[in-house]
Short mmCIF file of C-alpha atoms and ligand atoms in Angstrom, two decimals:
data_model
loop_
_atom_site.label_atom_id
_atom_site.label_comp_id
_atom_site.label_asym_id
_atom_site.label_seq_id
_atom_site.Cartn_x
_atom_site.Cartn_y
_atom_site.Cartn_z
CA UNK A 1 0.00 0.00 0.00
CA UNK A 2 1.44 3.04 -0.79
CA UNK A 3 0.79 6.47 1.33
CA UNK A 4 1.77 8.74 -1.85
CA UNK A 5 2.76 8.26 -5.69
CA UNK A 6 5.10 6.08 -7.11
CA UNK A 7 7.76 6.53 -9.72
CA UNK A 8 8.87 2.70 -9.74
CA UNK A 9 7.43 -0.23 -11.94
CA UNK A 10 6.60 -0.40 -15.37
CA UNK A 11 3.17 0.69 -15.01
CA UNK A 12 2.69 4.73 -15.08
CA UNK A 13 -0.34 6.39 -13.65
CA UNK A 14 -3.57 6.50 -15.84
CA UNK A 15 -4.37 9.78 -17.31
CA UNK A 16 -6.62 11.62 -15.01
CA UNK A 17 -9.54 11.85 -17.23
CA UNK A 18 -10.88 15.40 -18.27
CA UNK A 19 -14.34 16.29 -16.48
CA UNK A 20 -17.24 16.49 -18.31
CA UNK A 21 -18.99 20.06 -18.95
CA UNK A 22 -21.63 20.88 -17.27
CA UNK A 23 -24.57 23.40 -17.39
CA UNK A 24 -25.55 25.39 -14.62
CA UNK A 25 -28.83 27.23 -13.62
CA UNK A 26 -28.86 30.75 -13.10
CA UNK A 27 -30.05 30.39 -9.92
CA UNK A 28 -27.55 28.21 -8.77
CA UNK A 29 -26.23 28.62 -5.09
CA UNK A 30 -22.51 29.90 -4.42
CA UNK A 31 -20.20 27.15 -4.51
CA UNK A 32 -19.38 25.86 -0.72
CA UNK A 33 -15.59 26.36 0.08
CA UNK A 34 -15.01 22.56 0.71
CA UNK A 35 -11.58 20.48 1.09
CA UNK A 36 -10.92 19.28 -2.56
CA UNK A 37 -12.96 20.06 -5.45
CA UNK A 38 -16.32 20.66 -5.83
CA UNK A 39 -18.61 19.99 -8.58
CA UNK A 40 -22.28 21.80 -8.07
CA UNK A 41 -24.52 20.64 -10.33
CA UNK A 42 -28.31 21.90 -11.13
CA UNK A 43 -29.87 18.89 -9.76
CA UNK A 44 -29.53 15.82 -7.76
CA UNK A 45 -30.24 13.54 -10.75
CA UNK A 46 -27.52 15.70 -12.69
CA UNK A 47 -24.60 15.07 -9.62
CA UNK A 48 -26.14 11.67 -9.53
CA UNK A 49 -24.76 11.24 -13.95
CA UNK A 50 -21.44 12.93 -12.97
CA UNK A 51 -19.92 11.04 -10.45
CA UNK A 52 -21.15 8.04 -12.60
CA UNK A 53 -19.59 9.54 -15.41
CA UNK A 54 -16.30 9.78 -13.47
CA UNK A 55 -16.50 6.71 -12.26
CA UNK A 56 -16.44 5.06 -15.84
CA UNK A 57 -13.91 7.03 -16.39
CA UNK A 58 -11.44 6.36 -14.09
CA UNK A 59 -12.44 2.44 -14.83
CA UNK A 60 -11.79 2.36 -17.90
CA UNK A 61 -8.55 4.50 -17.50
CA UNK A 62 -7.14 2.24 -14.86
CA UNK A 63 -7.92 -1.06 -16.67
CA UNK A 64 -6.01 0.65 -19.26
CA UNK A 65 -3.14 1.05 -17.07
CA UNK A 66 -3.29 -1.88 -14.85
CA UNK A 67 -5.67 -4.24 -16.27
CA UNK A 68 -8.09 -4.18 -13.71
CA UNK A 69 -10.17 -1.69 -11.52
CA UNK A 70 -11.15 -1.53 -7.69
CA UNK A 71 -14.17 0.07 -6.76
CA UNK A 72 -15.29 0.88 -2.75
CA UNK A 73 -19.11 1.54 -2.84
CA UNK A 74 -20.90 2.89 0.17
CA UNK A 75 -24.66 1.61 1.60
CA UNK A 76 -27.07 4.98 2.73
CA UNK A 77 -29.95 6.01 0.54
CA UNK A 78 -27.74 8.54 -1.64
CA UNK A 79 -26.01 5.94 -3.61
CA UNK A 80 -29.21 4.00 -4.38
CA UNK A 81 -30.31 5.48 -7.62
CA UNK A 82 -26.70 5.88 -9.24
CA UNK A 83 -26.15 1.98 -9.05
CA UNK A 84 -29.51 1.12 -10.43
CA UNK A 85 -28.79 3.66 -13.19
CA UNK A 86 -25.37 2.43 -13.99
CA UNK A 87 -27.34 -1.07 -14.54
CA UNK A 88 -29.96 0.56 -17.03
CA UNK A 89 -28.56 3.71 -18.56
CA UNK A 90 -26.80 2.81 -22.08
CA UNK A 91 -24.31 5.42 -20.85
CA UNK A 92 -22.69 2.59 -18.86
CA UNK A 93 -23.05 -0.20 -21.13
CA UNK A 94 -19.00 -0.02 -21.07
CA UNK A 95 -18.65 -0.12 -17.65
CA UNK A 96 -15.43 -2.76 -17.27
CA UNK A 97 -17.56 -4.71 -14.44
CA UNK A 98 -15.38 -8.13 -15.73
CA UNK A 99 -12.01 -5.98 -15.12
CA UNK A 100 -13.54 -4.44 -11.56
CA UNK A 101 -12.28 -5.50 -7.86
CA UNK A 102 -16.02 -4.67 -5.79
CA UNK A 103 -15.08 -3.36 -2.09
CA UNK A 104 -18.06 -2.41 0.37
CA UNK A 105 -16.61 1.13 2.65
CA UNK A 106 -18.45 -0.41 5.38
CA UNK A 107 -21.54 -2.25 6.55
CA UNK A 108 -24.21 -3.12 9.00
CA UNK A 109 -23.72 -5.85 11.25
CA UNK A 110 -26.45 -7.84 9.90
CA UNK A 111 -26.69 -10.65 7.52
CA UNK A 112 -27.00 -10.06 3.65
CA UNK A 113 -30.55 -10.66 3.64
CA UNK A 114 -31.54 -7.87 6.13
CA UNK A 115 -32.57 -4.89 4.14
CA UNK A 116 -30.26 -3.10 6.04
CA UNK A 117 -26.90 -4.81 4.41
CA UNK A 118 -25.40 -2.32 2.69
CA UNK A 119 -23.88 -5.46 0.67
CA UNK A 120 -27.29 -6.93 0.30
CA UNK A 121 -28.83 -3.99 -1.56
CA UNK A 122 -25.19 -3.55 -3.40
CA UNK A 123 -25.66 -6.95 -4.60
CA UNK A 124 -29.70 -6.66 -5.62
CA UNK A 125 -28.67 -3.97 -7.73
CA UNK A 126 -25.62 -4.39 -8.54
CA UNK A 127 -23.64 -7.56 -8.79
CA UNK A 128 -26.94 -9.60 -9.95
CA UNK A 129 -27.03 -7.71 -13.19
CA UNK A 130 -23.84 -7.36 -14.25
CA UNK A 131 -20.77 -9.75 -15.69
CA UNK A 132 -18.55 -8.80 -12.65
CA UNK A 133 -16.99 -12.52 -11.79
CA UNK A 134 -18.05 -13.55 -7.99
CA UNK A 135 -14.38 -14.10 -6.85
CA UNK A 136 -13.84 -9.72 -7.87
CA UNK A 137 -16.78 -9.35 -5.22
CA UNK A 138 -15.47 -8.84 -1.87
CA UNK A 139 -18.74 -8.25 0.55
CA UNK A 140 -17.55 -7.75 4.38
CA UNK A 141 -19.06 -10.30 6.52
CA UNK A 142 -20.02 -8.01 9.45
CA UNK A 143 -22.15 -10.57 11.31
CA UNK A 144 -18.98 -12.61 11.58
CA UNK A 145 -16.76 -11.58 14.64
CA UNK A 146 -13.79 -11.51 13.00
CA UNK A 147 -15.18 -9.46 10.07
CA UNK A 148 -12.36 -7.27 10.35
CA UNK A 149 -9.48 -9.12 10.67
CA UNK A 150 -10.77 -10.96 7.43
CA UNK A 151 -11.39 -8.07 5.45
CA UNK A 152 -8.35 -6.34 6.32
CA UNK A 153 -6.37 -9.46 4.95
CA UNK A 154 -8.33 -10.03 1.84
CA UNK A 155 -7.91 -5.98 0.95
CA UNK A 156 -4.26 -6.60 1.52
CA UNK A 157 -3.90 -9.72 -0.63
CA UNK A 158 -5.66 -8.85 -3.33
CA UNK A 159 -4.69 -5.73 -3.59
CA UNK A 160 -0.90 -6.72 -3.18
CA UNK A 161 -1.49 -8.96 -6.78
CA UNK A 162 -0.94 -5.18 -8.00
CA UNK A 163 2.45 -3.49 -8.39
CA UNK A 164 3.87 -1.37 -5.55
CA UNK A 165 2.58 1.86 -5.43
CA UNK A 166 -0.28 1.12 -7.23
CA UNK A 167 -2.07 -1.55 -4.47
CA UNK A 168 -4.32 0.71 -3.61
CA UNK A 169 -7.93 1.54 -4.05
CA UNK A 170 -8.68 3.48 -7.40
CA UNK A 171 -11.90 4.81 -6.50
CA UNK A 172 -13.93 5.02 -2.98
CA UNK A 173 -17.34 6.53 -3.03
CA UNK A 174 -18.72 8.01 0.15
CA UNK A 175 -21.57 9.50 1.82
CA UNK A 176 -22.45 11.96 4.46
CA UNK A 177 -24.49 11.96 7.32
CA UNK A 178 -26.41 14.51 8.67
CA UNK A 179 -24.23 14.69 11.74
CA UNK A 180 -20.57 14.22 9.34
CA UNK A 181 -20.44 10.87 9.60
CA UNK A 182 -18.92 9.13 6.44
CA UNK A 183 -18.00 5.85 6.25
CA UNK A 184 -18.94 3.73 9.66
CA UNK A 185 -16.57 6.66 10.85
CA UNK A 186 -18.81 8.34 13.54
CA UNK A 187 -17.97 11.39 15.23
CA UNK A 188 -15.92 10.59 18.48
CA UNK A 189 -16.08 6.87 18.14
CA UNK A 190 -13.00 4.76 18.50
CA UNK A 191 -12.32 3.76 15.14
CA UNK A 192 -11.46 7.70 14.03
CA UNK A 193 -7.98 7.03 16.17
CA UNK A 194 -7.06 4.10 13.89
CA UNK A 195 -3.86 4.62 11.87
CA UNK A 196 -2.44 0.75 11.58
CA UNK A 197 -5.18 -0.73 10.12
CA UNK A 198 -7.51 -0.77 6.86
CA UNK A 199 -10.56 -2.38 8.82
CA UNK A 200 -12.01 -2.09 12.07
CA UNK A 201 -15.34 -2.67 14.14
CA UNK A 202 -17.23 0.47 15.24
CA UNK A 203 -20.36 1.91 16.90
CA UNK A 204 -22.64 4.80 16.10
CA UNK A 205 -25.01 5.35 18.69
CA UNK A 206 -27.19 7.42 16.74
CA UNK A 207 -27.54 5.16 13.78
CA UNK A 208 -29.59 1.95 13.15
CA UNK A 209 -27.95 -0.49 13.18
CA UNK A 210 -25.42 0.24 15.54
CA UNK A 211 -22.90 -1.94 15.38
CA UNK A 212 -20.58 -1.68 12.08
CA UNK A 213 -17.18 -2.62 10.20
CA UNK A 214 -15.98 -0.14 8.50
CA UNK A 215 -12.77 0.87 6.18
CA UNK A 216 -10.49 3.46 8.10
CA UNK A 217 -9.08 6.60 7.38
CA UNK A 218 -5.63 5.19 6.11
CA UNK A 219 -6.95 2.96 3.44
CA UNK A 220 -9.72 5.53 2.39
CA UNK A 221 -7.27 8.32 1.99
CA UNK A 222 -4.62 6.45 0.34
CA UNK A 223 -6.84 6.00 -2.37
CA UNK A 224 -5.99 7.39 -6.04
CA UNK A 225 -9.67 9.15 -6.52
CA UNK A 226 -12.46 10.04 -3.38
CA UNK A 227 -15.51 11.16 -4.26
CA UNK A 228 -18.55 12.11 -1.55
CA UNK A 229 -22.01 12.29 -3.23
CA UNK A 230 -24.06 14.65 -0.80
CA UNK A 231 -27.49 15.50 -1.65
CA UNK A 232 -30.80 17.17 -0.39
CA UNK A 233 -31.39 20.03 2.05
CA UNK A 234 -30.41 17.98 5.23
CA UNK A 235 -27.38 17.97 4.60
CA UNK A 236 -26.56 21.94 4.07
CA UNK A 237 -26.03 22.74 7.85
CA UNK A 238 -23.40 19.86 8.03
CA UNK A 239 -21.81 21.26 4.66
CA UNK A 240 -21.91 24.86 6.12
CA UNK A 241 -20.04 23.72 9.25
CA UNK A 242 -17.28 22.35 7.03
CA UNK A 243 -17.17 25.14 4.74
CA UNK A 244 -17.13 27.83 7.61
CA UNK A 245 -16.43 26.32 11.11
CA UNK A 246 -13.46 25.42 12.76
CA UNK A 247 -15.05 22.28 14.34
CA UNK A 248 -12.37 19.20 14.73
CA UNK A 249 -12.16 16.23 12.67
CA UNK A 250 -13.45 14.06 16.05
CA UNK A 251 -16.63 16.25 15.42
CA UNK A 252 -16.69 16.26 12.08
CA UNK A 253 -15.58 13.13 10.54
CA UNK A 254 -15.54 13.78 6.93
CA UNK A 255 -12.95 16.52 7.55
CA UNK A 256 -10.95 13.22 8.19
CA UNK A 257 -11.25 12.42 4.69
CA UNK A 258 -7.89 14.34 3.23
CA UNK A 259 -6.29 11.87 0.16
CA UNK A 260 -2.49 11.46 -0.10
CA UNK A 261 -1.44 11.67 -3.33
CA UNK A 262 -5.05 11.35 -4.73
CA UNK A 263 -8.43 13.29 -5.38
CA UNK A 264 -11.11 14.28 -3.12
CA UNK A 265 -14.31 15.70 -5.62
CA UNK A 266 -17.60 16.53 -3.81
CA UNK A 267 -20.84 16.16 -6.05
CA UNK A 268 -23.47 18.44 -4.65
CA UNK A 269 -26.67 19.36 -5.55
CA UNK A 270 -28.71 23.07 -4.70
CA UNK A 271 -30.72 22.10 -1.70
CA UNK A 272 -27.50 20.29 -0.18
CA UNK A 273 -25.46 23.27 -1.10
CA UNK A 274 -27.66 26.35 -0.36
CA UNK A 275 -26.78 27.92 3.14
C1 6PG B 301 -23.98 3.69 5.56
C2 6PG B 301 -23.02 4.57 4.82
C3 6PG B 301 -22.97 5.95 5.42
C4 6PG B 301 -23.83 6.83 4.52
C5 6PG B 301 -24.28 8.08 5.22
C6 6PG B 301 -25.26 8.86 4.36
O1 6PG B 301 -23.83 2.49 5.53
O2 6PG B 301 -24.93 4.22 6.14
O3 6PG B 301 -21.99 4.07 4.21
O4 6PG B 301 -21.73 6.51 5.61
O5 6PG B 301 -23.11 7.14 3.36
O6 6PG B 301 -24.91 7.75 6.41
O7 6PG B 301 -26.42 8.13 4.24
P1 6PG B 301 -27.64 8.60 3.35
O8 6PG B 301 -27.20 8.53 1.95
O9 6PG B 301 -28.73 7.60 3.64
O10 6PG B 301 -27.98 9.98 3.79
#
C-alpha cells in the first residue's frame, strides 16, 4: 500500500480523465468552500450522472493502465439510484464490471438478507445484473466476529497482486451523514484514532444499526480518486459547518477524509449546497 505516488514499476499512472462540462442554472447557489474540489450541479439527478460519469472514467482509465479496476461503494440512501442507473442507462453499457475489484466502505452488522446490508442492496442492484466474476466481489461479513481481521487481509492480498505503489484503491465513493459521519466513521467513536489498520469494528449510537465494520481513514485516503455524493437540504447545515467552522475532525468526521497523493471531488446538488 502506498501512502503517496510512485515513480517505480513499469506501469505509469492513468491519465486523469478530463471532467465532463456541465450546465448550470442561473439560480444556482454559491459554490461551498469545501476540502478538494467541488462539482455543483443543477440537480440531484444531474450530480447523480457525474460522479457516474467519473466513475467510468477512471475504470476504464485504470484497466487501461493496470488491467483491472477496484471500486469501494458505500450503503445509505444517496447511492441507491446511481447503481440502479449504472445497470440501465446505455451510458454505462461499457462499464469494465469483468475488469472491476467490488469493495463495500463499510456495513451493518447484519446478515445479507436484512434490508439493512449495505452489501445486500449492493448486490440486488448491482452484482446480480452485471458480468462482474463472484471471486472480484469482496462483501464484508459483518455478522462474523472476526469481520475485520478478514477483510483487512483479503484488501491486503488482493490488492498486493498489484504493483507497488499502485495496491491501492482506485476509486472510494462516500456518503455523508447529517451529523458528518462518512463511512462507519462516527464522530468521536473509536475507530477515528485508527492509523495501523484498513478495517475495524465500530459503533454509532445514533444510527440503526449500531454496530458496524468499516474501512479506516488510512486505506480511504490512500486512495488514487475520493468522491462524496451529498445530496438534499439535510445535509446543508453539516456542509456549512465544514465550509465555515473550525469544528475538529473528532466532530466532524468527513474533515478526516484528506487523500495522499489522490483526489477528493464533492458532487453536490442546490438544496445540499444552499446555506
Ligand atoms: C452507511 C453509509 C454511510 C452513509 C451516510 C449517508 O452504511 O450508512 O456508508 O456513511 O453514506 O450515512 O447516508 P444517506 O445517503 O442515507 O444519507
Amino acid at each position: 500500500m502506498s501512502d503517496g505516488e510512485n515513480s517505480g514499476g513499469e506501469h505509469s499512472e492513468p491519465e486523469t480523465p478530463e471532467p465532463e462540462t456541465y450546465e448550470l442554472a442561473d439560480d444556482m447557489p454559491v459554490v461551498p468552500r469545501l476540502p478538494g474540489h467541488v462539482l455543483l450541479s443543477s440537480d440531484a439527478d444531474e450530480a447523480i450522472d457525474a460522479v457516474g460519469l467519473d466513475m467510468l472514467m477512471h475504470a476504464k482509465a485504470c484497466v487501461r493502465a493496470f488491467g483491472d479496476f477496484h471500486l469501494a461503494l458505500s450503503g445509505g440512501s444517496t447511492p441507491m439510484p446511481l447503481y440502479r442507473r449504472m445497470m440501465y442507462d446505455p451510458a454505462f453499457r461499457d462499464f469494465p464490471w469483468a475488469r472491476t475489484h467490488l469493495w463495500i466502505v463499510d456495513e451493518r452488522c447484519v446478515r445479507f438478507d436484512d434490508e439493512r446490508s449495505n452489501y445486500g442492496q449492493i448486490r440486488d442492484l448491482i452484482v446480480d445484473h452485471s458480468d462482474i466474476p463472484k471471486a472480484q466481489v469482496h462483501p464484508i461479513f459483518a455478522y462474523e466476529p472476526d469481520a475485520d481481521t478478514r477483510y483487512e487481509a483479503e484488501l491486503r492480498e488482493v490488492l498486493g497482486w498489484r504493483e507497488k505503489g499502485h495496491d491501492r484503491l482506485d476509486f472510494v465513493l462516500l456518503g455523508m451523514g447529517d451529523d458528518g459521519h462518512t463511512a462507519s466513521l462516527f464522530p468521536r467513536s473509536r475507530a477515528l484514532e485508527v492509523a495501523d489498520r484498513f478495517a475495524c469494528f465500530n459503533r454509532g449510537p445514533e444510527v440503526t444499526p449500531p454496530d458496524r465494520v468499516t474501512m479506516t481513514y488510512p486505506l480511504i485516503n490512500s486512495a488514487r480518486f475520493i468522491a462524496a455524493l451529498v445530496l438534499g437540504a439535510k445535509k446543508s447545515r453539516m456542509l456549512q459547518r465544514i465550509a465555515t467552522g473550525a469544528d475538529p475532525i473528532v466532530d466532524i468526521p468527513i474533515k478526516g477524509i484528506e487523500p495522499i497523493g489522490g483526489e477528493l471531488r464533492w458532487y453536490l446538488d442546490p438544496a445540499a449546497a444552499r446555506f
